[in-house]
């Protein structure tokens, strides 16, 4: 059983803090403490938990074998590339669930990654928004320029929002929620090797994840969910939203109706 403090933290509003900046890679327990601080708790609350409690919490969250021991399985998943949005926030910047108050949303692609055709990126983003519109009444319309609900861009290292990227690996992207101070902003790390396949980092999978945040979805602890915080390639030929993804997006926007 997890201690009361962890149970309370687990049910606080998720992800309504801003994305978190990267940090230097540390070894062993120092790495775990840093990871826990960046994505789950502040340093003020961290001393309330023992090392074993922190490790058990992480193992439970990532659906690992809960041992309380810092084993290879736990370290391996913590070292995976992941989303920069924290998994549990201490507080919500606004009450209720974050969502758009309309069903027709515009999006724009401000700039593009290295070594990928503009037309390819446009097709990928179209496919990613279509994943979410296929199960909800949401309608997405691409527009040009900055005047859009969802603004998608690629940046390397520091890029003006206070949350710099860290080069290849590490944090792949971050997004801001509909009721945040920067609603609909979606950033990707331009230094990643973005691809359309299993090589490098598949842009479609990460874009679908970050767009989920821009629509109001928090991270999921379900490894089968596209909103799981760490990246793992999935075969695009068989990719589909999990039952968990569909249930949670429909709780925000309702089911798609067919006439």
XYZ file of N, CA and C in Angstrom:
777
model
N 0.845 -1.203 0.000
C 0.000 0.000 0.000
C 0.876 1.247 0.000
N 0.481 2.227 -0.786
C 1.209 3.484 -0.770
C 0.805 4.300 0.443
N 1.731 5.110 0.989
C 1.376 5.955 2.123
C 0.340 6.992 1.735
N -0.323 7.543 2.760
C -1.407 8.504 2.527
C -0.965 9.676 1.683
N 0.246 10.189 1.916
C 0.716 11.348 1.165
C 0.743 11.069 -0.327
N 1.148 9.838 -0.727
C 1.197 9.511 -2.135
C -0.194 9.378 -2.723
N -1.104 8.795 -1.958
C -2.482 8.691 -2.442
C -3.067 10.065 -2.696
N -2.797 11.000 -1.791
C -3.319 12.355 -1.949
C -2.722 13.030 -3.170
N -1.425 12.843 -3.370
C -0.758 13.460 -4.510
C -1.299 12.908 -5.813
N -1.525 11.589 -5.845
C -1.965 10.945 -7.070
C -3.280 11.501 -7.583
N -4.139 11.961 -6.679
C -5.448 12.430 -7.100
C -5.547 13.947 -7.180
N -4.419 14.647 -7.066
C -4.429 16.079 -7.332
C -4.589 16.305 -8.820
N -5.051 17.509 -9.242
C -5.179 17.764 -10.686
C -3.843 17.568 -11.384
N -3.873 16.923 -12.532
C -2.669 16.598 -13.272
C -2.328 17.711 -14.247
N -1.038 17.887 -14.478
C -0.506 18.560 -15.662
C -0.926 19.999 -15.846
N -1.534 20.644 -14.871
C -1.968 22.008 -15.082
C -0.858 22.996 -14.767
N 0.277 22.494 -14.310
C 1.459 23.328 -14.243
C 2.029 23.444 -15.646
N 3.001 24.343 -15.802
C 3.647 24.486 -17.092
C 4.582 23.320 -17.326
N 5.023 23.118 -18.589
C 6.039 22.095 -18.827
C 7.279 22.360 -17.985
N 8.038 21.310 -17.732
C 9.216 21.474 -16.888
C 10.475 21.465 -17.736
N 11.462 22.272 -17.366
C 12.700 22.315 -18.127
C 13.530 21.068 -17.896
N 14.420 20.739 -18.848
C 15.287 19.577 -18.663
C 16.352 19.848 -17.624
N 17.029 18.812 -17.217
C 18.112 18.953 -16.259
C 19.241 18.030 -16.658
N 20.387 18.144 -16.007
C 21.501 17.280 -16.346
C 21.214 15.860 -15.901
N 21.751 14.888 -16.630
C 21.540 13.489 -16.324
C 22.395 13.088 -15.121
N 21.777 12.552 -14.095
C 22.482 12.135 -12.892
C 22.452 10.624 -12.800
N 23.252 10.069 -11.915
C 23.347 8.618 -11.794
C 22.497 8.101 -10.640
N 21.951 6.899 -10.853
C 21.316 6.165 -9.777
C 20.260 6.938 -9.014
N 20.404 6.936 -7.695
C 19.395 7.530 -6.838
C 19.265 9.032 -7.052
N 20.367 9.724 -7.285
C 20.290 11.159 -7.560
C 19.437 11.430 -8.785
N 19.567 10.585 -9.790
C 18.756 10.725 -10.998
C 17.273 10.543 -10.674
N 16.946 9.544 -9.861
C 15.551 9.287 -9.504
C 14.968 10.459 -8.714
N 15.715 10.966 -7.749
C 15.238 12.116 -6.968
C 14.969 13.314 -7.871
N 15.877 13.553 -8.800
C 15.706 14.679 -9.711
C 14.485 14.475 -10.602
N 14.314 13.264 -11.102
C 13.170 12.935 -11.951
C 11.866 13.112 -11.182
N 11.843 12.612 -9.944
C 10.642 12.703 -9.118
C 10.294 14.158 -8.861
N 11.306 14.968 -8.596
C 11.074 16.387 -8.347
C 10.543 17.090 -9.592
N 11.110 16.793 -10.743
C 10.730 17.481 -11.977
C 9.315 17.153 -12.418
N 8.906 15.894 -12.244
C 7.652 15.452 -12.840
C 6.539 15.105 -11.844
N 6.844 15.055 -10.553
C 5.816 14.654 -9.600
C 5.680 15.572 -8.392
N 6.759 15.946 -7.746
C 6.680 16.704 -6.503
C 7.702 17.832 -6.497
N 7.428 18.860 -5.716
C 8.418 19.910 -5.515
C 9.434 19.459 -4.468
N 10.556 20.148 -4.410
C 11.583 19.817 -3.424
C 11.062 19.984 -1.993
N 10.082 20.876 -1.797
C 9.520 21.085 -0.464
C 8.809 19.841 0.039
N 8.079 19.167 -0.848
C 7.327 17.981 -0.450
C 8.169 16.712 -0.498
N 9.258 16.737 -1.279
C 10.061 15.543 -1.481
C 10.575 14.917 -0.190
N 11.055 15.708 0.809
C 11.569 15.087 2.045
C 10.521 14.316 2.837
N 9.238 14.506 2.541
C 8.194 13.774 3.248
C 8.175 12.296 2.868
N 8.856 11.940 1.784
C 8.822 10.578 1.286
C 10.196 9.936 1.402
N 10.226 8.687 1.790
C 11.485 7.961 1.829
C 11.893 7.568 0.415
N 13.124 7.114 0.271
C 13.587 6.669 -1.038
C 12.712 5.531 -1.555
N 12.408 4.592 -0.678
C 11.593 3.456 -1.082
C 10.198 3.871 -1.518
N 9.613 4.849 -0.811
C 8.273 5.321 -1.171
C 8.279 5.987 -2.537
N 9.308 6.768 -2.819
C 9.402 7.416 -4.122
C 9.536 6.388 -5.240
N 10.371 5.395 -5.015
C 10.566 4.374 -6.037
C 9.294 3.562 -6.234
N 8.617 3.202 -5.135
C 7.361 2.453 -5.262
C 6.307 3.263 -6.005
N 6.253 4.569 -5.723
C 5.296 5.427 -6.417
C 5.558 5.414 -7.917
N 6.824 5.590 -8.299
C 7.170 5.590 -9.718
C 6.861 4.248 -10.357
N 7.165 3.169 -9.669
C 6.893 1.834 -10.215
C 5.397 1.607 -10.393
N 4.603 2.075 -9.431
C 3.157 1.925 -9.562
C 2.628 2.782 -10.708
N 3.109 4.026 -10.805
C 2.624 4.928 -11.852
C 2.916 4.374 -13.247
N 4.111 3.804 -13.425
C 4.493 3.300 -14.738
C 4.123 1.828 -14.935
N 3.307 1.294 -14.020
C 2.820 -0.086 -14.122
C 3.970 -1.089 -14.182
N 4.963 -0.885 -13.321
C 6.073 -1.818 -13.197
C 5.844 -2.727 -11.985
N 6.690 -3.713 -11.836
C 6.657 -4.562 -10.653
C 7.063 -3.713 -9.452
N 6.190 -3.570 -8.469
C 6.420 -2.662 -7.338
C 7.271 -3.365 -6.290
N 8.548 -2.983 -6.240
C 9.490 -3.590 -5.304
C 10.048 -2.582 -4.310
N 10.025 -1.313 -4.642
C 10.662 -0.309 -3.807
C 12.163 -0.286 -3.963
N 12.676 -1.088 -4.889
C 14.112 -1.155 -5.142
C 14.439 -0.504 -6.473
N 15.552 0.171 -6.521
C 15.963 0.851 -7.750
C 16.627 -0.159 -8.677
N 15.809 -0.821 -9.495
C 16.321 -1.858 -10.383
C 16.456 -1.340 -11.817
N 16.995 -2.179 -12.680
C 17.241 -1.793 -14.070
C 15.939 -1.457 -14.792
N 14.877 -2.222 -14.535
C 13.591 -1.982 -15.190
C 13.089 -0.575 -14.900
N 13.215 -0.151 -13.653
C 12.749 1.186 -13.277
C 13.608 2.266 -13.912
N 14.919 2.125 -13.829
C 15.807 3.120 -14.416
C 15.626 3.214 -15.926
N 15.421 2.074 -16.573
C 15.269 2.075 -18.027
C 14.075 2.916 -18.465
N 12.942 2.769 -17.765
C 11.758 3.526 -18.184
C 11.897 5.003 -17.837
N 12.609 5.325 -16.751
C 12.807 6.726 -16.401
C 13.751 7.413 -17.374
N 14.593 6.643 -18.040
C 15.553 7.224 -18.973
C 15.011 7.295 -20.398
N 13.806 6.831 -20.615
C 13.220 6.920 -21.962
C 12.950 8.372 -22.336
N 12.999 8.694 -23.632
C 12.505 9.998 -24.066
C 11.059 10.167 -23.620
N 10.664 11.398 -23.296
C 9.318 11.593 -22.779
C 8.819 13.005 -23.047
N 7.574 13.198 -22.711
C 6.931 14.510 -22.774
C 7.415 15.364 -21.610
N 7.522 16.679 -21.836
C 7.994 17.591 -20.807
C 6.935 18.099 -19.860
N 5.695 17.674 -20.026
C 4.629 18.097 -19.121
C 4.684 17.243 -17.865
N 4.625 17.845 -16.668
C 4.703 17.054 -15.435
C 3.504 16.128 -15.278
N 3.689 15.066 -14.532
C 2.635 14.064 -14.380
C 1.640 14.399 -13.285
N 2.078 15.031 -12.224
C 1.182 15.442 -11.153
C 1.608 16.823 -10.714
N 0.666 17.740 -10.638
C 0.958 19.102 -10.191
C 0.470 19.291 -8.767
N 1.062 20.212 -8.042
C 0.643 20.468 -6.666
C -0.677 21.230 -6.604
N -0.990 21.930 -7.653
C -2.196 22.741 -7.611
C -2.690 22.967 -9.027
N -3.913 23.382 -9.132
C -4.501 23.717 -10.419
C -4.531 25.223 -10.576
N -4.156 25.702 -11.760
C -4.199 27.144 -11.985
C -5.615 27.622 -12.277
N -6.533 26.700 -12.472
C -7.935 27.069 -12.644
C -8.790 25.866 -12.300
N -10.004 26.084 -11.834
C -10.834 24.960 -11.410
C -11.382 24.164 -12.585
N -11.770 22.938 -12.303
C -12.414 22.119 -13.311
C -11.442 21.501 -14.287
N -11.995 20.813 -15.280
C -11.161 20.157 -16.281
C -10.836 21.127 -17.405
N -9.584 21.170 -17.877
C -9.246 22.073 -18.983
C -9.850 21.575 -20.289
N -10.540 22.436 -20.997
C -11.106 22.079 -22.290
C -11.443 23.342 -23.060
N -11.545 23.209 -24.372
C -12.000 24.309 -25.202
C -13.515 24.413 -25.100
N -14.029 25.634 -25.202
C -15.480 25.832 -25.097
C -16.138 25.866 -26.468
N -15.478 25.260 -27.457
C -16.031 25.175 -28.810
C -15.551 23.884 -29.450
N -16.209 23.477 -30.516
C -15.867 22.217 -31.157
C -15.119 22.389 -32.469
N -15.068 23.583 -33.013
C -14.282 23.853 -34.216
C -13.018 24.597 -33.808
N -11.875 23.978 -34.044
C -10.596 24.536 -33.627
C -9.690 24.725 -34.838
N -9.019 25.840 -34.886
C -8.038 26.076 -35.936
C -6.648 25.716 -35.418
N -5.778 25.332 -36.340
C -4.389 25.076 -35.960
C -3.466 25.585 -37.063
N -2.288 25.980 -36.661
C -1.294 26.441 -37.630
C 0.057 25.825 -37.297
N 0.871 25.618 -38.323
C 2.232 25.114 -38.166
C 3.152 26.293 -38.434
N 3.783 26.783 -37.388
C 4.554 28.018 -37.478
C 5.878 27.800 -38.194
N 6.568 26.693 -37.877
C 7.818 26.361 -38.552
C 7.971 24.846 -38.593
N 9.093 24.381 -39.108
C 9.216 22.957 -39.427
C 10.537 22.383 -38.933
N 10.607 21.056 -38.732
C 11.849 20.428 -38.275
C 12.878 20.349 -39.395
N 14.107 20.020 -39.006
C 15.153 19.797 -39.994
C 14.854 18.516 -40.782
N 15.256 18.499 -42.019
C 15.279 17.262 -42.828
C 13.929 16.567 -42.949
N 12.860 17.331 -42.974
C 11.538 16.751 -43.230
C 10.763 17.723 -44.100
N 10.202 17.228 -45.173
C 9.481 18.092 -46.106
C 8.287 18.759 -45.430
N 8.046 20.000 -45.842
C 6.901 20.739 -45.315
C 5.605 19.964 -45.535
N 5.458 19.407 -46.730
C 4.226 18.671 -47.052
C 4.076 17.433 -46.169
N 5.185 16.792 -45.827
C 5.139 15.615 -44.957
C 4.677 15.993 -43.559
N 5.220 17.096 -43.042
C 4.820 17.544 -41.699
C 3.338 17.901 -41.691
N 2.881 18.602 -42.715
C 1.461 18.967 -42.786
C 0.579 17.724 -42.784
N 0.983 16.708 -43.537
C 0.197 15.470 -43.583
C 0.190 14.779 -42.216
N 1.331 14.767 -41.539
C 1.424 14.118 -40.229
C 0.534 14.823 -39.209
N 0.596 16.145 -39.164
C -0.227 16.887 -38.208
C -1.704 16.704 -38.538
N -2.041 16.685 -39.818
C -3.437 16.431 -40.209
C -3.898 15.066 -39.705
N -3.043 14.066 -39.870
C -3.399 12.723 -39.399
C -3.534 12.691 -37.876
N -2.668 13.452 -37.181
C -2.708 13.456 -35.714
C -3.987 14.118 -35.190
N -4.390 15.254 -35.764
C -5.630 15.883 -35.298
C -6.832 15.024 -35.677
N -6.714 14.319 -36.813
C -7.826 13.474 -37.251
C -8.066 12.314 -36.296
N -7.016 11.849 -35.626
C -7.171 10.790 -34.629
C -8.149 11.233 -33.541
N -8.015 12.485 -33.100
C -8.887 12.993 -32.030
C -10.277 13.360 -32.557
N -10.358 13.856 -33.787
C -11.679 14.207 -34.322
C -12.484 12.971 -34.719
N -11.797 11.824 -34.896
C -12.505 10.613 -35.316
C -13.398 10.051 -34.219
N -13.160 10.462 -32.967
C -13.944 9.904 -31.856
C -14.699 10.986 -31.076
N -14.660 12.221 -31.564
C -15.327 13.341 -30.894
C -15.996 14.228 -31.938
N -16.796 15.202 -31.517
C -17.372 16.161 -32.466
C -16.382 17.242 -32.902
N -15.134 17.175 -32.447
C -14.162 18.204 -32.779
C -13.896 18.266 -34.284
N -13.784 19.482 -34.796
C -13.435 19.728 -36.193
C -12.186 20.607 -36.210
N -11.164 20.194 -36.957
C -9.917 20.942 -37.024
C -9.747 21.562 -38.408
N -9.335 22.806 -38.417
C -9.109 23.516 -39.676
C -7.720 24.136 -39.649
N -6.896 23.811 -40.641
C -5.566 24.404 -40.700
C -5.641 25.807 -41.277
N -4.946 26.728 -40.638
C -4.872 28.110 -41.111
C -3.400 28.521 -41.132
N -3.122 29.659 -41.726
C -1.756 30.162 -41.789
C -1.532 31.214 -40.710
N -0.303 31.297 -40.220
C 0.058 32.376 -39.302
C -0.246 32.066 -37.849
N -0.110 33.111 -37.036
C -0.214 32.978 -35.586
C -1.648 33.002 -35.062
N -2.591 33.385 -35.895
C -3.974 33.535 -35.436
C -4.697 32.189 -35.514
N -4.392 31.314 -34.572
C -5.005 29.988 -34.543
C -5.177 29.576 -33.093
N -6.099 28.644 -32.865
C -6.295 28.141 -31.499
C -5.093 27.320 -31.051
N -4.611 26.452 -31.925
C -3.478 25.587 -31.616
C -2.316 25.986 -32.517
N -1.186 26.333 -31.912
C -0.018 26.795 -32.662
C 1.113 25.799 -32.457
N 1.579 25.211 -33.547
C 2.562 24.134 -33.519
C 3.892 24.662 -34.050
N 4.977 24.400 -33.311
C 6.280 24.880 -33.771
C 7.396 24.004 -33.242
N 8.559 24.117 -33.875
C 9.742 23.326 -33.548
C 10.854 24.271 -33.121
N 11.480 23.981 -31.957
C 12.509 24.854 -31.413
C 13.648 24.035 -30.835
N 14.840 24.597 -30.889
C 16.017 23.960 -30.301
C 16.420 24.690 -29.029
N 16.725 23.903 -28.004
C 17.245 24.430 -26.741
C 16.327 25.526 -26.185
N 16.873 26.644 -25.722
C 16.035 27.725 -25.187
C 15.268 28.376 -26.333
N 13.970 28.587 -26.131
C 13.158 29.134 -27.219
C 12.131 30.155 -26.730
N 12.418 30.777 -25.584
C 11.637 31.934 -25.187
C 10.493 31.699 -24.235
N 10.196 30.439 -23.897
C 9.080 30.199 -22.969
C 9.566 29.800 -21.574
N 10.877 29.814 -21.374
C 11.418 29.460 -20.071
C 11.598 27.979 -19.848
N 11.313 27.154 -20.858
C 11.394 25.709 -20.738
C 12.215 25.148 -21.896
N 13.530 25.313 -21.834
C 14.392 24.921 -22.956
C 14.388 23.421 -23.201
N 14.593 23.055 -24.451
C 14.762 21.653 -24.788
C 16.211 21.238 -24.541
N 16.462 19.925 -24.670
C 17.743 19.379 -24.239
C 18.471 18.593 -25.304
N 18.161 18.832 -26.579
C 18.836 18.095 -27.635
C 18.236 16.713 -27.816
N 18.865 15.872 -28.638
C 18.306 14.542 -28.927
C 18.094 13.711 -27.671
N 16.957 13.027 -27.606
C 16.598 12.252 -26.420
C 16.063 13.171 -25.350
N 15.731 12.626 -24.184
C 15.212 13.464 -23.110
C 13.794 13.925 -23.407
N 13.561 15.224 -23.244
C 12.227 15.789 -23.472
C 12.011 16.012 -24.965
N 10.930 15.445 -25.494
C 10.630 15.524 -26.929
C 9.761 16.708 -27.289
N 8.893 17.099 -26.383
C 7.973 18.194 -26.664
C 7.209 18.566 -25.413
N 6.471 19.640 -25.496
C 5.548 20.008 -24.417
C 4.405 20.812 -25.003
N 3.318 20.855 -24.279
C 2.126 21.554 -24.756
C 1.433 22.216 -23.581
N 0.650 23.236 -23.878
C -0.043 24.002 -22.854
C -1.545 23.765 -22.980
N -2.206 23.732 -21.836
C -3.601 23.332 -21.775
C -4.554 24.469 -22.160
N -5.788 24.121 -22.502
C -6.739 25.150 -22.960
C -6.975 26.273 -21.970
N -6.851 26.001 -20.671
C -7.109 27.058 -19.679
C -5.830 27.550 -19.022
N -4.690 27.383 -19.715
C -3.413 27.857 -19.191
C -3.139 29.270 -19.691
N -1.986 29.803 -19.314
C -1.632 31.153 -19.761
C -1.187 31.182 -21.222
N -0.966 30.001 -21.802
C -0.584 29.919 -23.215
C -1.398 28.821 -23.896
N -2.706 28.966 -23.948
C -3.559 27.875 -24.439
C -3.225 27.456 -25.865
N -3.135 26.134 -26.056
C -2.962 25.603 -27.401
C -1.562 25.657 -27.965
N -0.586 26.131 -27.206
C 0.789 26.175 -27.701
C 1.387 24.764 -27.634
N 1.940 24.310 -28.756
C 2.562 22.986 -28.835
C 3.976 23.160 -29.384
N 4.965 22.754 -28.610
C 6.368 22.866 -29.016
C 7.002 21.482 -29.119
N 7.829 21.296 -30.157
C 8.614 20.087 -30.322
C 10.095 20.453 -30.336
N 10.942 19.529 -29.841
C 12.382 19.748 -29.848
C 12.901 19.570 -31.275
N 13.385 20.650 -31.849
C 13.841 20.628 -33.240
C 15.079 19.769 -33.433
N 15.830 19.528 -32.366
C 17.058 18.741 -32.465
C 16.824 17.238 -32.470
N 15.596 16.796 -32.259
C 15.311 15.369 -32.359
C 15.416 14.920 -33.819
N 15.718 13.642 -34.000
C 15.683 13.076 -35.351
C 14.251 12.626 -35.630
N 13.433 13.544 -36.106
C 12.029 13.244 -36.367
C 11.903 12.394 -37.620
N 10.995 11.435 -37.576
C 10.857 10.524 -38.705
C 9.403 10.147 -38.925
N 9.195 9.416 -40.012
C 7.863 8.889 -40.325
C 7.805 7.384 -40.075
N 8.846 6.844 -39.431
C 8.937 5.400 -39.236
C 9.412 5.099 -37.823
N 9.976 3.904 -37.637
C 10.491 3.500 -36.332
C 11.860 4.114 -36.055
N 12.504 4.630 -37.073
C 13.819 5.241 -36.881
C 13.666 6.583 -36.157
N 14.624 6.900 -35.305
C 14.552 8.166 -34.596
C 13.301 8.257 -33.746
N 12.658 9.421 -33.787
C 11.425 9.662 -33.029
C 10.294 9.899 -34.022
N 9.276 9.086 -33.946
C 8.162 9.200 -34.896
C 7.321 10.427 -34.582
N 7.238 11.342 -35.526
C 6.552 12.611 -35.295
C 5.058 12.423 -35.082
N 4.447 11.514 -35.809
C 3.005 11.314 -35.662
C 2.642 10.917 -34.232
N 3.385 9.997 -33.646
C 3.060 9.524 -32.297
C 3.225 10.629 -31.266
N 4.311 11.397 -31.369
C 4.530 12.477 -30.404
C 3.527 13.600 -30.630
N 3.208 13.900 -31.882
C 2.236 14.954 -32.170
C 0.854 14.585 -31.641
N 0.462 13.340 -31.802
C -0.833 12.904 -31.279
C -0.875 13.075 -29.772
N 0.220 12.731 -29.102
C 0.314 12.893 -27.654
C 0.212 14.362 -27.250
N 1.045 15.215 -27.844
C 1.059 16.624 -27.440
C -0.250 17.330 -27.791
N -0.859 16.960 -28.906
C -2.168 17.524 -29.238
C -3.221 17.099 -28.227
N -3.061 15.906 -27.678
C -3.957 15.484 -26.607
C -3.890 16.437 -25.430
N -2.675 16.864 -25.056
C -2.529 17.863 -23.993
C -3.193 19.177 -24.385
N -2.994 19.604 -25.625
C -3.547 20.893 -26.060
C -5.066 20.882 -26.058
N -5.659 19.670 -26.060
C -7.116 19.540 -25.986
C -7.608 19.399 -24.549
N -6.674 19.174 -23.611
C -7.065 19.092 -22.212
C -6.810 17.757 -21.542
N -6.157 16.830 -22.225
C -5.907 15.522 -21.626
C -4.634 15.544 -20.794
N -4.686 14.913 -19.622
C -3.536 14.728 -18.779
C -2.806 13.442 -19.204
N -1.672 13.184 -18.589
C -0.991 11.928 -18.835
C -1.794 10.764 -18.268
N -1.593 9.604 -18.867
C -2.228 8.372 -18.414
C -1.159 7.431 -17.880
N -1.496 6.663 -16.853
C -0.605 5.634 -16.352
C -0.744 4.321 -17.102
N -1.621 4.292 -18.095
C -1.851 3.086 -18.889
C -0.812 2.997 -20.004
N 0.070 1.995 -19.992
C 1.113 1.898 -21.012
C 0.575 1.801 -22.437
N -0.681 1.408 -22.608
C -1.271 1.301 -23.938
C -1.839 2.628 -24.447
N -1.847 3.626 -23.596
C -2.416 4.918 -23.962
C -1.401 5.771 -24.705
N -1.858 6.515 -25.707
C -0.979 7.466 -26.391
C -0.593 8.590 -25.441
N -1.302 8.740 -24.327
C -0.990 9.778 -23.347
C -0.082 9.278 -22.226
N 0.455 8.090 -22.367
C 1.509 7.616 -21.453
C 2.693 8.565 -21.610
N 3.344 8.975 -20.519
C 4.321 10.069 -20.616
C 5.616 9.748 -21.339
N 6.004 8.464 -21.425
C 7.257 8.136 -22.095
C 6.992 7.638 -23.511
N 8.005 7.802 -24.352
C 7.872 7.456 -25.773
C 8.300 6.023 -26.036
N 7.498 5.329 -26.820
C 7.869 4.024 -27.353
C 7.200 3.882 -28.707
N 7.950 3.454 -29.689
C 7.397 3.357 -31.042
C 6.257 2.347 -31.102
N 5.217 2.694 -31.858
C 4.110 1.784 -32.141
C 3.959 1.673 -33.644
N 3.637 0.494 -34.117
C 3.446 0.272 -35.552
C 2.261 1.112 -36.036
N 2.518 2.035 -36.950
C 1.460 2.943 -37.401
C 0.372 2.216 -38.190
N 0.707 1.065 -38.732
C -0.293 0.316 -39.505
C -1.404 -0.225 -38.615
N -1.109 -0.409 -37.347
C -2.109 -0.946 -36.421
C -2.427 0.028 -35.281
N -1.889 1.246 -35.366
C -2.090 2.202 -34.276
C -3.566 2.595 -34.136
N -4.011 2.713 -32.906
C -5.349 3.237 -32.620
C -5.344 3.773 -31.197
N -6.258 4.650 -30.912
C -6.408 5.154 -29.555
C -6.853 4.012 -28.639
N -6.362 4.022 -27.430
C -6.799 3.021 -26.458
C -8.197 3.353 -25.955
N -8.820 2.402 -25.319
C -10.135 2.633 -24.709
C -10.044 3.773 -23.701
N -8.932 3.826 -22.979
C -8.691 4.879 -21.994
C -8.647 6.250 -22.665
N -7.931 6.364 -23.785
C -7.845 7.632 -24.513
C -9.226 8.091 -24.974
N -9.956 7.175 -25.564
C -11.280 7.520 -26.107
C -12.228 7.948 -24.998
N -12.220 7.208 -23.906
C -13.107 7.535 -22.784
C -12.816 8.928 -22.251
N -11.539 9.255 -22.084
C -11.195 10.532 -21.457
C -11.426 11.713 -22.388
N -11.159 11.561 -23.694
C -11.411 12.692 -24.600
C -12.912 12.896 -24.768
N -13.685 11.817 -24.736
C -15.139 11.951 -24.858
C -15.770 12.520 -23.589
N -15.114 12.354 -22.455
C -15.601 12.999 -21.235
C -15.503 14.516 -21.350
N -14.555 14.993 -22.138
C -14.391 16.442 -22.337
C -15.302 16.985 -23.431
N -15.412 16.252 -24.549
C -16.074 16.818 -25.734
C -17.262 16.010 -26.248
N -17.533 14.873 -25.660
C -18.648 14.070 -26.107
C -18.254 13.127 -27.246
N -19.191 12.309 -27.630
C -18.958 11.337 -28.698
C -19.214 11.933 -30.058
N -18.574 11.352 -31.062
C -18.806 11.763 -32.433
C -20.181 11.265 -32.864
N -20.932 12.119 -33.490
C -22.258 11.730 -33.986
C -22.215 11.580 -35.491
N -22.928 10.584 -35.983
C -22.977 10.318 -37.423
C -24.416 10.507 -37.902
N -24.548 11.127 -39.040
C -25.895 11.401 -39.574
C -26.151 10.533 -40.784
